[in-house]
PDB file of N, CA and C and ligand atoms in Angstrom:
ATOM      1  N   UNK O 173     -59.208  52.485 -99.117  1.00  0.00           N
ATOM      2  CA  UNK O 173     -58.763  53.305 -97.987  1.00  0.00           C
ATOM      3  C   UNK O 173     -59.308  54.723 -98.101  1.00  0.00           C
ATOM      4  N   UNK O 174     -59.231  55.275 -99.317  1.00  0.00           N
ATOM      5  CA  UNK O 174     -59.731  56.643 -99.501  1.00  0.00           C
ATOM      6  C   UNK O 174     -61.237  56.721 -99.275  1.00  0.00           C
ATOM      7  N   UNK O 175     -61.961  55.684 -99.685  1.00  0.00           N
ATOM      8  CA  UNK O 175     -63.412  55.675 -99.445  1.00  0.00           C
ATOM      9  C   UNK O 175     -63.718  55.772 -97.968  1.00  0.00           C
ATOM     10  N   UNK O 176     -62.978  55.034 -97.165  1.00  0.00           N
ATOM     11  CA  UNK O 176     -63.197  55.056 -95.714  1.00  0.00           C
ATOM     12  C   UNK O 176     -62.851  56.431 -95.149  1.00  0.00           C
ATOM     13  N   UNK O 177     -61.774  57.015 -95.650  1.00  0.00           N
ATOM     14  CA  UNK O 177     -61.383  58.360 -95.165  1.00  0.00           C
ATOM     15  C   UNK O 177     -62.461  59.385 -95.494  1.00  0.00           C
ATOM     16  N   UNK O 178     -62.947  59.324 -96.728  1.00  0.00           N
ATOM     17  CA  UNK O 178     -63.934  60.317 -97.180  1.00  0.00           C
ATOM     18  C   UNK O 178     -65.255  60.157 -96.424  1.00  0.00           C
ATOM     19  N   UNK O 179     -65.700  58.912 -96.268  1.00  0.00           N
ATOM     20  CA  UNK O 179     -66.985  58.727 -95.573  1.00  0.00           C
ATOM     21  C   UNK O 179     -66.867  59.107 -94.092  1.00  0.00           C
ATOM     22  N   UNK O 180     -65.733  58.827 -93.487  1.00  0.00           N
ATOM     23  CA  UNK O 180     -65.543  59.208 -92.086  1.00  0.00           C
ATOM     24  C   UNK O 180     -65.547  60.727 -91.946  1.00  0.00           C
ATOM     25  N   UNK O 181     -64.854  61.398 -92.856  1.00  0.00           N
ATOM     26  CA  UNK O 181     -64.794  62.866 -92.802  1.00  0.00           C
ATOM     27  C   UNK O 181     -66.190  63.461 -92.969  1.00  0.00           C
ATOM     28  N   UNK O 182     -66.945  62.952 -93.945  1.00  0.00           N
ATOM     29  CA  UNK O 182     -68.297  63.480 -94.167  1.00  0.00           C
ATOM     30  C   UNK O 182     -69.163  63.235 -92.936  1.00  0.00           C
ATOM     31  N   UNK O 183     -69.031  62.068 -92.335  1.00  0.00           N
ATOM     32  CA  UNK O 183     -69.895  61.780 -91.185  1.00  0.00           C
ATOM     33  C   UNK O 183     -69.532  62.676 -90.002  1.00  0.00           C
ATOM     34  N   UNK O 184     -68.266  63.003 -89.829  1.00  0.00           N
ATOM     35  CA  UNK O 184     -67.879  63.944 -88.761  1.00  0.00           C
ATOM     36  C   UNK O 184     -68.477  65.335 -89.000  1.00  0.00           C
ATOM     37  N   UNK O 185     -68.432  65.786 -90.238  1.00  0.00           N
ATOM     38  CA  UNK O 185     -68.967  67.121 -90.533  1.00  0.00           C
ATOM     39  C   UNK O 185     -70.488  67.145 -90.389  1.00  0.00           C
ATOM     40  N   UNK O 186     -71.139  66.045 -90.810  1.00  0.00           N
ATOM     41  CA  UNK O 186     -72.604  65.964 -90.686  1.00  0.00           C
ATOM     42  C   UNK O 186     -73.005  65.945 -89.218  1.00  0.00           C
ATOM     43  N   UNK O 187     -72.224  65.205 -88.440  1.00  0.00           N
ATOM     44  CA  UNK O 187     -72.467  65.118 -87.007  1.00  0.00           C
ATOM     45  C   UNK O 187     -72.340  66.495 -86.344  1.00  0.00           C
ATOM     46  N   UNK O 188     -71.324  67.243 -86.725  1.00  0.00           N
ATOM     47  CA  UNK O 188     -71.147  68.589 -86.160  1.00  0.00           C
ATOM     48  C   UNK O 188     -72.316  69.500 -86.533  1.00  0.00           C
ATOM     49  N   UNK O 189     -72.745  69.421 -87.771  1.00  0.00           N
ATOM     50  CA  UNK O 189     -73.896  70.252 -88.169  1.00  0.00           C
ATOM     51  C   UNK O 189     -75.097  69.888 -87.298  1.00  0.00           C
ATOM     52  N   UNK O 190     -75.344  68.594 -87.187  1.00  0.00           N
ATOM     53  CA  UNK O 190     -76.512  68.142 -86.423  1.00  0.00           C
ATOM     54  C   UNK O 190     -76.423  68.563 -84.959  1.00  0.00           C
ATOM     55  N   UNK O 191     -75.238  68.391 -84.352  1.00  0.00           N
ATOM     56  CA  UNK O 191     -75.077  68.694 -82.925  1.00  0.00           C
ATOM     57  C   UNK O 191     -75.083  70.187 -82.619  1.00  0.00           C
ATOM     58  N   UNK O 192     -74.408  70.966 -83.454  1.00  0.00           N
ATOM     59  CA  UNK O 192     -74.149  72.362 -83.079  1.00  0.00           C
ATOM     60  C   UNK O 192     -74.985  73.374 -83.850  1.00  0.00           C
ATOM     61  N   UNK O 193     -75.447  72.993 -85.026  1.00  0.00           N
ATOM     62  CA  UNK O 193     -76.198  73.964 -85.832  1.00  0.00           C
ATOM     63  C   UNK O 193     -77.603  73.461 -86.166  1.00  0.00           C
ATOM     64  N   UNK O 194     -77.833  72.186 -85.872  1.00  0.00           N
ATOM     65  CA  UNK O 194     -79.105  71.512 -86.151  1.00  0.00           C
ATOM     66  C   UNK O 194     -79.342  71.212 -87.628  1.00  0.00           C
ATOM     67  N   UNK O 195     -79.238  72.240 -88.472  1.00  0.00           N
ATOM     68  CA  UNK O 195     -79.417  71.959 -89.903  1.00  0.00           C
ATOM     69  C   UNK O 195     -78.318  72.629 -90.704  1.00  0.00           C
ATOM     70  N   UNK O 196     -78.134  72.129 -91.909  1.00  0.00           N
ATOM     71  CA  UNK O 196     -77.113  72.693 -92.783  1.00  0.00           C
ATOM     72  C   UNK O 196     -77.127  71.967 -94.107  1.00  0.00           C
ATOM     73  N   UNK O 197     -76.036  72.134 -94.846  1.00  0.00           N
ATOM     74  CA  UNK O 197     -75.943  71.552 -96.183  1.00  0.00           C
ATOM     75  C   UNK O 197     -74.586  70.922 -96.393  1.00  0.00           C
ATOM     76  N   UNK O 198     -74.572  69.788 -97.084  1.00  0.00           N
ATOM     77  CA  UNK O 198     -73.287  69.218 -97.494  1.00  0.00           C
ATOM     78  C   UNK O 198     -73.326  69.031 -98.998  1.00  0.00           C
ATOM     79  N   UNK O 199     -72.345  69.587 -99.680  1.00  0.00           N
ATOM     80  CA  UNK O 199     -72.294  69.396-101.129  1.00  0.00           C
ATOM     81  C   UNK O 199     -71.023  68.646-101.497  1.00  0.00           C
ATOM     82  N   UNK O 200     -71.123  67.875-102.559  1.00  0.00           N
ATOM     83  CA  UNK O 200     -70.008  67.051-103.012  1.00  0.00           C
ATOM     84  C   UNK O 200     -69.759  67.361-104.478  1.00  0.00           C
ATOM     85  N   UNK O 201     -68.503  67.591-104.791  1.00  0.00           N
ATOM     86  CA  UNK O 201     -68.155  68.024-106.143  1.00  0.00           C
ATOM     87  C   UNK O 201     -66.951  67.214-106.631  1.00  0.00           C
ATOM     88  N   UNK O 202     -66.967  66.836-107.893  1.00  0.00           N
ATOM     89  CA  UNK O 202     -65.809  66.153-108.483  1.00  0.00           C
ATOM     90  C   UNK O 202     -64.871  67.213-109.046  1.00  0.00           C
ATOM     91  N   UNK O 203     -63.594  67.086-108.746  1.00  0.00           N
ATOM     92  CA  UNK O 203     -62.618  68.043-109.267  1.00  0.00           C
ATOM     93  C   UNK O 203     -61.753  67.364-110.320  1.00  0.00           C
ATOM     94  N   UNK O 204     -61.500  68.087-111.400  1.00  0.00           N
ATOM     95  CA  UNK O 204     -60.549  67.602-112.393  1.00  0.00           C
ATOM     96  C   UNK O 204     -59.644  68.759-112.758  1.00  0.00           C
ATOM     97  N   UNK O 205     -58.433  68.706-112.272  1.00  0.00           N
ATOM     98  CA  UNK O 205     -57.483  69.782-112.500  1.00  0.00           C
ATOM     99  C   UNK O 205     -56.249  69.170-113.167  1.00  0.00           C
ATOM    100  N   UNK O 206     -55.976  69.571-114.408  1.00  0.00           N
ATOM    101  CA  UNK O 206     -54.939  68.927-115.218  1.00  0.00           C
ATOM    102  C   UNK O 206     -55.199  67.420-115.233  1.00  0.00           C
ATOM    103  N   UNK O 207     -54.226  66.617-114.778  1.00  0.00           N
ATOM    104  CA  UNK O 207     -54.518  65.183-114.765  1.00  0.00           C
ATOM    105  C   UNK O 207     -54.860  64.683-113.355  1.00  0.00           C
ATOM    106  N   UNK O 208     -55.133  65.638-112.452  1.00  0.00           N
ATOM    107  CA  UNK O 208     -55.507  65.247-111.091  1.00  0.00           C
ATOM    108  C   UNK O 208     -57.020  65.179-110.959  1.00  0.00           C
ATOM    109  N   UNK O 209     -57.485  64.145-110.276  1.00  0.00           N
ATOM    110  CA  UNK O 209     -58.908  64.011-109.991  1.00  0.00           C
ATOM    111  C   UNK O 209     -59.107  64.012-108.487  1.00  0.00           C
ATOM    112  N   UNK O 210     -60.169  64.634-108.052  1.00  0.00           N
ATOM    113  CA  UNK O 210     -60.408  64.655-106.615  1.00  0.00           C
ATOM    114  C   UNK O 210     -61.861  64.846-106.284  1.00  0.00           C
ATOM    115  N   UNK O 211     -62.117  64.843-104.995  1.00  0.00           N
ATOM    116  CA  UNK O 211     -63.467  65.063-104.519  1.00  0.00           C
ATOM    117  C   UNK O 211     -63.408  66.179-103.481  1.00  0.00           C
ATOM    118  N   UNK O 212     -64.344  67.124-103.640  1.00  0.00           N
ATOM    119  CA  UNK O 212     -64.393  68.254-102.727  1.00  0.00           C
ATOM    120  C   UNK O 212     -65.733  68.238-102.001  1.00  0.00           C
ATOM    121  N   UNK O 213     -65.663  68.386-100.705  1.00  0.00           N
ATOM    122  CA  UNK O 213     -66.877  68.377 -99.885  1.00  0.00           C
ATOM    123  C   UNK O 213     -66.963  69.702 -99.138  1.00  0.00           C
ATOM    124  N   UNK O 214     -68.128  70.318 -99.208  1.00  0.00           N
ATOM    125  CA  UNK O 214     -68.342  71.549 -98.461  1.00  0.00           C
ATOM    126  C   UNK O 214     -69.507  71.334 -97.497  1.00  0.00           C
ATOM    127  N   UNK O 215     -69.259  71.574 -96.219  1.00  0.00           N
ATOM    128  CA  UNK O 215     -70.309  71.463 -95.189  1.00  0.00           C
ATOM    129  C   UNK O 215     -70.576  72.859 -94.645  1.00  0.00           C
ATOM    130  N   UNK O 216     -71.808  73.282 -94.784  1.00  0.00           N
ATOM    131  CA  UNK O 216     -72.185  74.665 -94.458  1.00  0.00           C
ATOM    132  C   UNK O 216     -73.344  74.689 -93.493  1.00  0.00           C
ATOM    133  N   UNK O 217     -73.305  75.606 -92.569  1.00  0.00           N
ATOM    134  CA  UNK O 217     -74.484  75.781 -91.710  1.00  0.00           C
ATOM    135  C   UNK O 217     -74.595  77.230 -91.266  1.00  0.00           C
ATOM    136  N   UNK O 218     -75.762  77.543 -90.756  1.00  0.00           N
ATOM    137  CA  UNK O 218     -75.994  78.883 -90.220  1.00  0.00           C
ATOM    138  C   UNK O 218     -76.196  78.813 -88.712  1.00  0.00           C
ATOM    139  N   UNK O 219     -75.351  78.004 -88.068  1.00  0.00           N
ATOM    140  CA  UNK O 219     -75.420  77.832 -86.621  1.00  0.00           C
ATOM    141  C   UNK O 219     -74.667  78.930 -85.879  1.00  0.00           C
ATOM    142  N   UNK O 220     -74.235  78.624 -84.653  1.00  0.00           N
ATOM    143  CA  UNK O 220     -73.620  79.643 -83.796  1.00  0.00           C
ATOM    144  C   UNK O 220     -72.188  80.028 -84.174  1.00  0.00           C
ATOM    145  N   UNK O 221     -71.562  79.263 -85.063  1.00  0.00           N
ATOM    146  CA  UNK O 221     -70.163  79.531 -85.384  1.00  0.00           C
ATOM    147  C   UNK O 221     -69.243  78.998 -84.300  1.00  0.00           C
ATOM    148  N   UNK O 222     -67.937  79.052 -84.557  1.00  0.00           N
ATOM    149  CA  UNK O 222     -66.945  78.537 -83.602  1.00  0.00           C
ATOM    150  C   UNK O 222     -66.122  79.718 -83.101  1.00  0.00           C
ATOM    151  N   UNK O 223     -66.061  79.871 -81.778  1.00  0.00           N
ATOM    152  CA  UNK O 223     -65.381  81.041 -81.213  1.00  0.00           C
ATOM    153  C   UNK O 223     -63.880  81.013 -81.443  1.00  0.00           C
ATOM    154  N   UNK O 224     -63.232  79.900 -81.132  1.00  0.00           N
ATOM    155  CA  UNK O 224     -61.778  79.835 -81.253  1.00  0.00           C
ATOM    156  C   UNK O 224     -61.359  78.662 -82.134  1.00  0.00           C
ATOM    157  N   UNK O 225     -61.176  78.913 -83.412  1.00  0.00           N
ATOM    158  CA  UNK O 225     -60.843  77.811 -84.332  1.00  0.00           C
ATOM    159  C   UNK O 225     -59.503  77.181 -83.990  1.00  0.00           C
ATOM    160  N   UNK O 226     -58.538  78.018 -83.582  1.00  0.00           N
ATOM    161  CA  UNK O 226     -57.205  77.481 -83.275  1.00  0.00           C
ATOM    162  C   UNK O 226     -57.279  76.379 -82.230  1.00  0.00           C
ATOM    163  N   UNK O 227     -58.129  76.603 -81.219  1.00  0.00           N
ATOM    164  CA  UNK O 227     -58.312  75.635 -80.148  1.00  0.00           C
ATOM    165  C   UNK O 227     -58.942  74.354 -80.701  1.00  0.00           C
ATOM    166  N   UNK O 228     -59.932  74.544 -81.536  1.00  0.00           N
ATOM    167  CA  UNK O 228     -60.754  73.446 -82.020  1.00  0.00           C
ATOM    168  C   UNK O 228     -59.996  72.508 -82.955  1.00  0.00           C
ATOM    169  N   UNK O 229     -59.016  73.030 -83.699  1.00  0.00           N
ATOM    170  CA  UNK O 229     -58.289  72.125 -84.595  1.00  0.00           C
ATOM    171  C   UNK O 229     -57.087  71.466 -83.912  1.00  0.00           C
ATOM    172  N   UNK O 230     -56.941  71.719 -82.600  1.00  0.00           N
ATOM    173  CA  UNK O 230     -55.928  71.006 -81.824  1.00  0.00           C
ATOM    174  C   UNK O 230     -56.453  69.641 -81.427  1.00  0.00           C
ATOM    175  N   UNK O 231     -55.578  68.643 -81.482  1.00  0.00           N
ATOM    176  CA  UNK O 231     -55.980  67.316 -81.040  1.00  0.00           C
ATOM    177  C   UNK O 231     -56.348  67.330 -79.571  1.00  0.00           C
ATOM    178  N   UNK O 232     -57.358  66.551 -79.237  1.00  0.00           N
ATOM    179  CA  UNK O 232     -57.708  66.406 -77.828  1.00  0.00           C
ATOM    180  C   UNK O 232     -58.751  67.402 -77.363  1.00  0.00           C
ATOM    181  N   UNK O 233     -59.024  68.412 -78.177  1.00  0.00           N
ATOM    182  CA  UNK O 233     -60.073  69.341 -77.804  1.00  0.00           C
ATOM    183  C   UNK O 233     -61.365  68.873 -78.448  1.00  0.00           C
ATOM    184  N   UNK O 234     -62.279  68.476 -77.623  1.00  0.00           N
ATOM    185  CA  UNK O 234     -63.528  67.943 -78.148  1.00  0.00           C
ATOM    186  C   UNK O 234     -64.522  67.903 -77.006  1.00  0.00           C
ATOM    187  N   UNK O 235     -65.757  68.266 -77.293  1.00  0.00           N
ATOM    188  CA  UNK O 235     -66.751  68.261 -76.222  1.00  0.00           C
ATOM    189  C   UNK O 235     -67.619  67.015 -76.240  1.00  0.00           C
ATOM    190  N   UNK O 236     -67.453  66.191 -77.255  1.00  0.00           N
ATOM    191  CA  UNK O 236     -68.232  64.953 -77.308  1.00  0.00           C
ATOM    192  C   UNK O 236     -67.395  63.890 -78.007  1.00  0.00           C
ATOM    193  N   UNK O 237     -67.860  62.651 -77.957  1.00  0.00           N
ATOM    194  CA  UNK O 237     -67.076  61.572 -78.571  1.00  0.00           C
ATOM    195  C   UNK O 237     -67.553  61.238 -79.988  1.00  0.00           C
ATOM    196  N   UNK O 238     -66.626  61.285 -80.913  1.00  0.00           N
ATOM    197  CA  UNK O 238     -66.939  60.851 -82.269  1.00  0.00           C
ATOM    198  C   UNK O 238     -65.897  59.836 -82.697  1.00  0.00           C
ATOM    199  N   UNK O 239     -66.227  59.010 -83.676  1.00  0.00           N
ATOM    200  CA  UNK O 239     -65.293  57.970 -84.116  1.00  0.00           C
ATOM    201  C   UNK O 239     -64.102  58.535 -84.867  1.00  0.00           C
ATOM    202  N   UNK O 240     -64.328  59.624 -85.573  1.00  0.00           N
ATOM    203  CA  UNK O 240     -63.278  60.139 -86.447  1.00  0.00           C
ATOM    204  C   UNK O 240     -62.413  61.210 -85.810  1.00  0.00           C
ATOM    205  N   UNK O 241     -62.480  61.349 -84.486  1.00  0.00           N
ATOM    206  CA  UNK O 241     -61.625  62.295 -83.757  1.00  0.00           C
ATOM    207  C   UNK O 241     -61.861  63.756 -84.153  1.00  0.00           C
ATOM    208  N   UNK O 242     -63.075  64.067 -84.529  1.00  0.00           N
ATOM    209  CA  UNK O 242     -63.456  65.457 -84.728  1.00  0.00           C
ATOM    210  C   UNK O 242     -62.749  66.160 -85.872  1.00  0.00           C
ATOM    211  N   UNK O 243     -62.695  67.479 -85.788  1.00  0.00           N
ATOM    212  CA  UNK O 243     -62.110  68.273 -86.881  1.00  0.00           C
ATOM    213  C   UNK O 243     -60.617  67.997 -87.095  1.00  0.00           C
ATOM    214  N   UNK O 244     -59.815  67.780 -86.032  1.00  0.00           N
ATOM    215  CA  UNK O 244     -58.400  67.427 -86.285  1.00  0.00           C
ATOM    216  C   UNK O 244     -58.306  66.124 -87.077  1.00  0.00           C
ATOM    217  N   UNK O 245     -59.214  65.184 -86.801  1.00  0.00           N
ATOM    218  CA  UNK O 245     -59.256  63.916 -87.536  1.00  0.00           C
ATOM    219  C   UNK O 245     -59.605  64.148 -88.991  1.00  0.00           C
ATOM    220  N   UNK O 246     -60.598  65.005 -89.220  1.00  0.00           N
ATOM    221  CA  UNK O 246     -61.003  65.325 -90.597  1.00  0.00           C
ATOM    222  C   UNK O 246     -59.813  65.915 -91.351  1.00  0.00           C
ATOM    223  N   UNK O 247     -59.105  66.808 -90.693  1.00  0.00           N
ATOM    224  CA  UNK O 247     -57.950  67.446 -91.334  1.00  0.00           C
ATOM    225  C   UNK O 247     -56.882  66.426 -91.716  1.00  0.00           C
ATOM    226  N   UNK O 248     -56.653  65.466 -90.819  1.00  0.00           N
ATOM    227  CA  UNK O 248     -55.651  64.419 -91.097  1.00  0.00           C
ATOM    228  C   UNK O 248     -56.075  63.485 -92.223  1.00  0.00           C
ATOM    229  N   UNK O 249     -57.392  63.205 -92.290  1.00  0.00           N
ATOM    230  CA  UNK O 249     -57.882  62.242 -93.277  1.00  0.00           C
ATOM    231  C   UNK O 249     -57.856  62.780 -94.700  1.00  0.00           C
ATOM    232  N   UNK O 250     -57.947  64.118 -94.821  1.00  0.00           N
ATOM    233  CA  UNK O 250     -58.085  64.719 -96.139  1.00  0.00           C
ATOM    234  C   UNK O 250     -56.773  65.377 -96.572  1.00  0.00           C
ATOM    235  N   UNK O 251     -56.687  65.765 -97.844  1.00  0.00           N
ATOM    236  CA  UNK O 251     -55.478  66.427 -98.342  1.00  0.00           C
ATOM    237  C   UNK O 251     -55.534  67.929 -98.122  1.00  0.00           C
ATOM    238  N   UNK O 252     -56.736  68.497 -98.212  1.00  0.00           N
ATOM    239  CA  UNK O 252     -56.870  69.938 -97.985  1.00  0.00           C
ATOM    240  C   UNK O 252     -58.026  70.169 -97.027  1.00  0.00           C
ATOM    241  N   UNK O 253     -57.846  71.159 -96.187  1.00  0.00           N
ATOM    242  CA  UNK O 253     -58.835  71.432 -95.136  1.00  0.00           C
ATOM    243  C   UNK O 253     -58.910  72.939 -94.948  1.00  0.00           C
ATOM    244  N   UNK O 254     -60.106  73.462 -95.020  1.00  0.00           N
ATOM    245  CA  UNK O 254     -60.265  74.895 -94.822  1.00  0.00           C
ATOM    246  C   UNK O 254     -61.528  75.140 -94.007  1.00  0.00           C
ATOM    247  N   UNK O 255     -61.425  75.991 -93.000  1.00  0.00           N
ATOM    248  CA  UNK O 255     -62.613  76.261 -92.205  1.00  0.00           C
ATOM    249  C   UNK O 255     -62.803  77.767 -92.067  1.00  0.00           C
ATOM    250  N   UNK O 256     -64.027  78.188 -92.292  1.00  0.00           N
ATOM    251  CA  UNK O 256     -64.371  79.590 -92.110  1.00  0.00           C
ATOM    252  C   UNK O 256     -65.569  79.630 -91.200  1.00  0.00           C
ATOM    253  N   UNK O 257     -65.516  80.520 -90.240  1.00  0.00           N
ATOM    254  CA  UNK O 257     -66.614  80.571 -89.290  1.00  0.00           C
ATOM    255  C   UNK O 257     -66.799  82.001 -88.804  1.00  0.00           C
ATOM    256  N   UNK O 258     -68.035  82.372 -88.568  1.00  0.00           N
ATOM    257  CA  UNK O 258     -68.364  83.720 -88.138  1.00  0.00           C
ATOM    258  C   UNK O 258     -69.288  83.599 -86.930  1.00  0.00           C
ATOM    259  N   UNK O 259     -68.885  84.204 -85.828  1.00  0.00           N
ATOM    260  CA  UNK O 259     -69.676  84.084 -84.602  1.00  0.00           C
ATOM    261  C   UNK O 259     -71.113  84.532 -84.844  1.00  0.00           C
ATOM    262  N   UNK O 260     -72.031  83.669 -84.474  1.00  0.00           N
ATOM    263  CA  UNK O 260     -73.447  83.985 -84.613  1.00  0.00           C
ATOM    264  C   UNK O 260     -73.987  83.828 -86.021  1.00  0.00           C
ATOM    265  N   UNK O 261     -73.105  83.508 -86.979  1.00  0.00           N
ATOM    266  CA  UNK O 261     -73.576  83.442 -88.372  1.00  0.00           C
ATOM    267  C   UNK O 261     -73.464  82.076 -89.024  1.00  0.00           C
ATOM    268  N   UNK O 262     -72.433  81.326 -88.616  1.00  0.00           N
ATOM    269  CA  UNK O 262     -72.334  79.995 -89.189  1.00  0.00           C
ATOM    270  C   UNK O 262     -70.917  79.549 -89.452  1.00  0.00           C
ATOM    271  N   UNK O 263     -70.838  78.385 -90.065  1.00  0.00           N
ATOM    272  CA  UNK O 263     -69.555  77.720 -90.279  1.00  0.00           C
ATOM    273  C   UNK O 263     -69.551  77.080 -91.657  1.00  0.00           C
ATOM    274  N   UNK O 264     -68.392  77.130 -92.291  1.00  0.00           N
ATOM    275  CA  UNK O 264     -68.233  76.441 -93.575  1.00  0.00           C
ATOM    276  C   UNK O 264     -66.903  75.700 -93.561  1.00  0.00           C
ATOM    277  N   UNK O 265     -66.995  74.386 -93.708  1.00  0.00           N
ATOM    278  CA  UNK O 265     -65.784  73.566 -93.755  1.00  0.00           C
ATOM    279  C   UNK O 265     -65.667  73.000 -95.166  1.00  0.00           C
ATOM    280  N   UNK O 266     -64.498  73.188 -95.754  1.00  0.00           N
ATOM    281  CA  UNK O 266     -64.272  72.742 -97.123  1.00  0.00           C
ATOM    282  C   UNK O 266     -63.073  71.789 -97.124  1.00  0.00           C
ATOM    283  N   UNK O 267     -63.273  70.591 -97.661  1.00  0.00           N
ATOM    284  CA  UNK O 267     -62.194  69.600 -97.645  1.00  0.00           C
ATOM    285  C   UNK O 267     -62.037  68.968 -99.028  1.00  0.00           C
ATOM    286  N   UNK O 268     -60.805  68.583 -99.341  1.00  0.00           N
ATOM    287  CA  UNK O 268     -60.531  67.942-100.637  1.00  0.00           C
ATOM    288  C   UNK O 268     -59.699  66.688-100.423  1.00  0.00           C
ATOM    289  N   UNK O 269     -60.054  65.643-101.156  1.00  0.00           N
ATOM    290  CA  UNK O 269     -59.214  64.448-101.229  1.00  0.00           C
ATOM    291  C   UNK O 269     -58.843  64.240-102.689  1.00  0.00           C
ATOM    292  N   UNK O 270     -57.563  64.244-102.969  1.00  0.00           N
ATOM    293  CA  UNK O 270     -57.111  63.953-104.331  1.00  0.00           C
ATOM    294  C   UNK O 270     -56.998  62.447-104.481  1.00  0.00           C
ATOM    295  N   UNK O 271     -57.517  61.938-105.583  1.00  0.00           N
ATOM    296  CA  UNK O 271     -57.516  60.482-105.774  1.00  0.00           C
ATOM    297  C   UNK O 271     -56.281  60.060-106.546  1.00  0.00           C
ATOM    298  N   UNK O 272     -55.774  58.891-106.176  1.00  0.00           N
ATOM    299  CA  UNK O 272     -54.591  58.370-106.852  1.00  0.00           C
ATOM    300  C   UNK O 272     -55.005  57.559-108.057  1.00  0.00           C
TER     301      UNK O 272
HETATM  302  N1  ADP G1219     -70.643  73.379 -87.391  1.00  0.00           N
HETATM  303  C1  ADP G1219     -70.310  73.832 -86.157  1.00  0.00           C
HETATM  304  N2  ADP G1219     -70.961  74.907 -85.622  1.00  0.00           N
HETATM  305  C2  ADP G1219     -70.640  75.371 -84.391  1.00  0.00           C
HETATM  306  N3  ADP G1219     -69.655  74.843 -83.617  1.00  0.00           N
HETATM  307  C3  ADP G1219     -68.994  73.781 -84.090  1.00  0.00           C
HETATM  308  C4  ADP G1219     -69.271  73.224 -85.386  1.00  0.00           C
HETATM  309  N4  ADP G1219     -68.423  72.190 -85.592  1.00  0.00           N
HETATM  310  C5  ADP G1219     -67.668  72.117 -84.504  1.00  0.00           C
HETATM  311  N5  ADP G1219     -67.998  73.065 -83.587  1.00  0.00           N
HETATM  312  C6  ADP G1219     -67.350  73.324 -82.275  1.00  0.00           C
HETATM  313  O1  ADP G1219     -66.037  72.857 -82.342  1.00  0.00           O
HETATM  314  C7  ADP G1219     -65.816  71.879 -81.317  1.00  0.00           C
HETATM  315  C8  ADP G1219     -64.893  70.790 -81.824  1.00  0.00           C
HETATM  316  O2  ADP G1219     -65.517  70.035 -82.864  1.00  0.00           O
HETATM  317  P1  ADP G1219     -65.001  68.574 -83.146  1.00  0.00           P
HETATM  318  O3  ADP G1219     -63.535  68.651 -83.400  1.00  0.00           O
HETATM  319  O4  ADP G1219     -65.849  67.964 -84.198  1.00  0.00           O
HETATM  320  O5  ADP G1219     -65.176  67.809 -81.750  1.00  0.00           O
HETATM  321  P2  ADP G1219     -66.533  67.373 -81.029  1.00  0.00           P
HETATM  322  O6  ADP G1219     -67.669  67.517 -82.000  1.00  0.00           O
HETATM  323  O7  ADP G1219     -66.273  65.957 -80.664  1.00  0.00           O
HETATM  324  O8  ADP G1219     -66.652  68.276 -79.846  1.00  0.00           O
HETATM  325  C9  ADP G1219     -67.189  71.389 -80.941  1.00  0.00           C
HETATM  326  O9  ADP G1219     -67.222  70.928 -79.630  1.00  0.00           O
HETATM  327  C10 ADP G1219     -68.047  72.617 -81.134  1.00  0.00           C
HETATM  328  O10 ADP G1219     -67.944  73.441 -80.002  1.00  0.00           O
HETATM  329 MG1   MG G1220     -67.514  66.662 -83.923  1.00  0.00          MG
END
């Protein structure tokens, strides 16, 4: 189940980079904190940025169709979700899934 969640989340972020920023980077990191293990994914681009993040993380706000329901879907699929964006400079989405 977690594999499906993680791959869906990554594909949504890759899709956003491709659609809105054209190019970017996705990095994947293994986390080991005390006895917790997890996977952290960072998707970065130098595209146009997102004007209103509050709007964008609301369900139902989407300008195109994706299987994973966009950024609100990514947030639901993962345990931690963080987005930073600067108008005209780019976007960085950081997500973590802790493994059981
Ligand atoms: N990396 C990005 N750079 C610029 N804008 C973005 C990026 N990712 C998302 N957005 C903006 O946020 C909106 C919502 O994204 P998302 O929830 O993935 O839905 P969708 O891609 O289906 O529109 C997009 O329509 C786009 O305007
Ligand atoms: Mg999308």
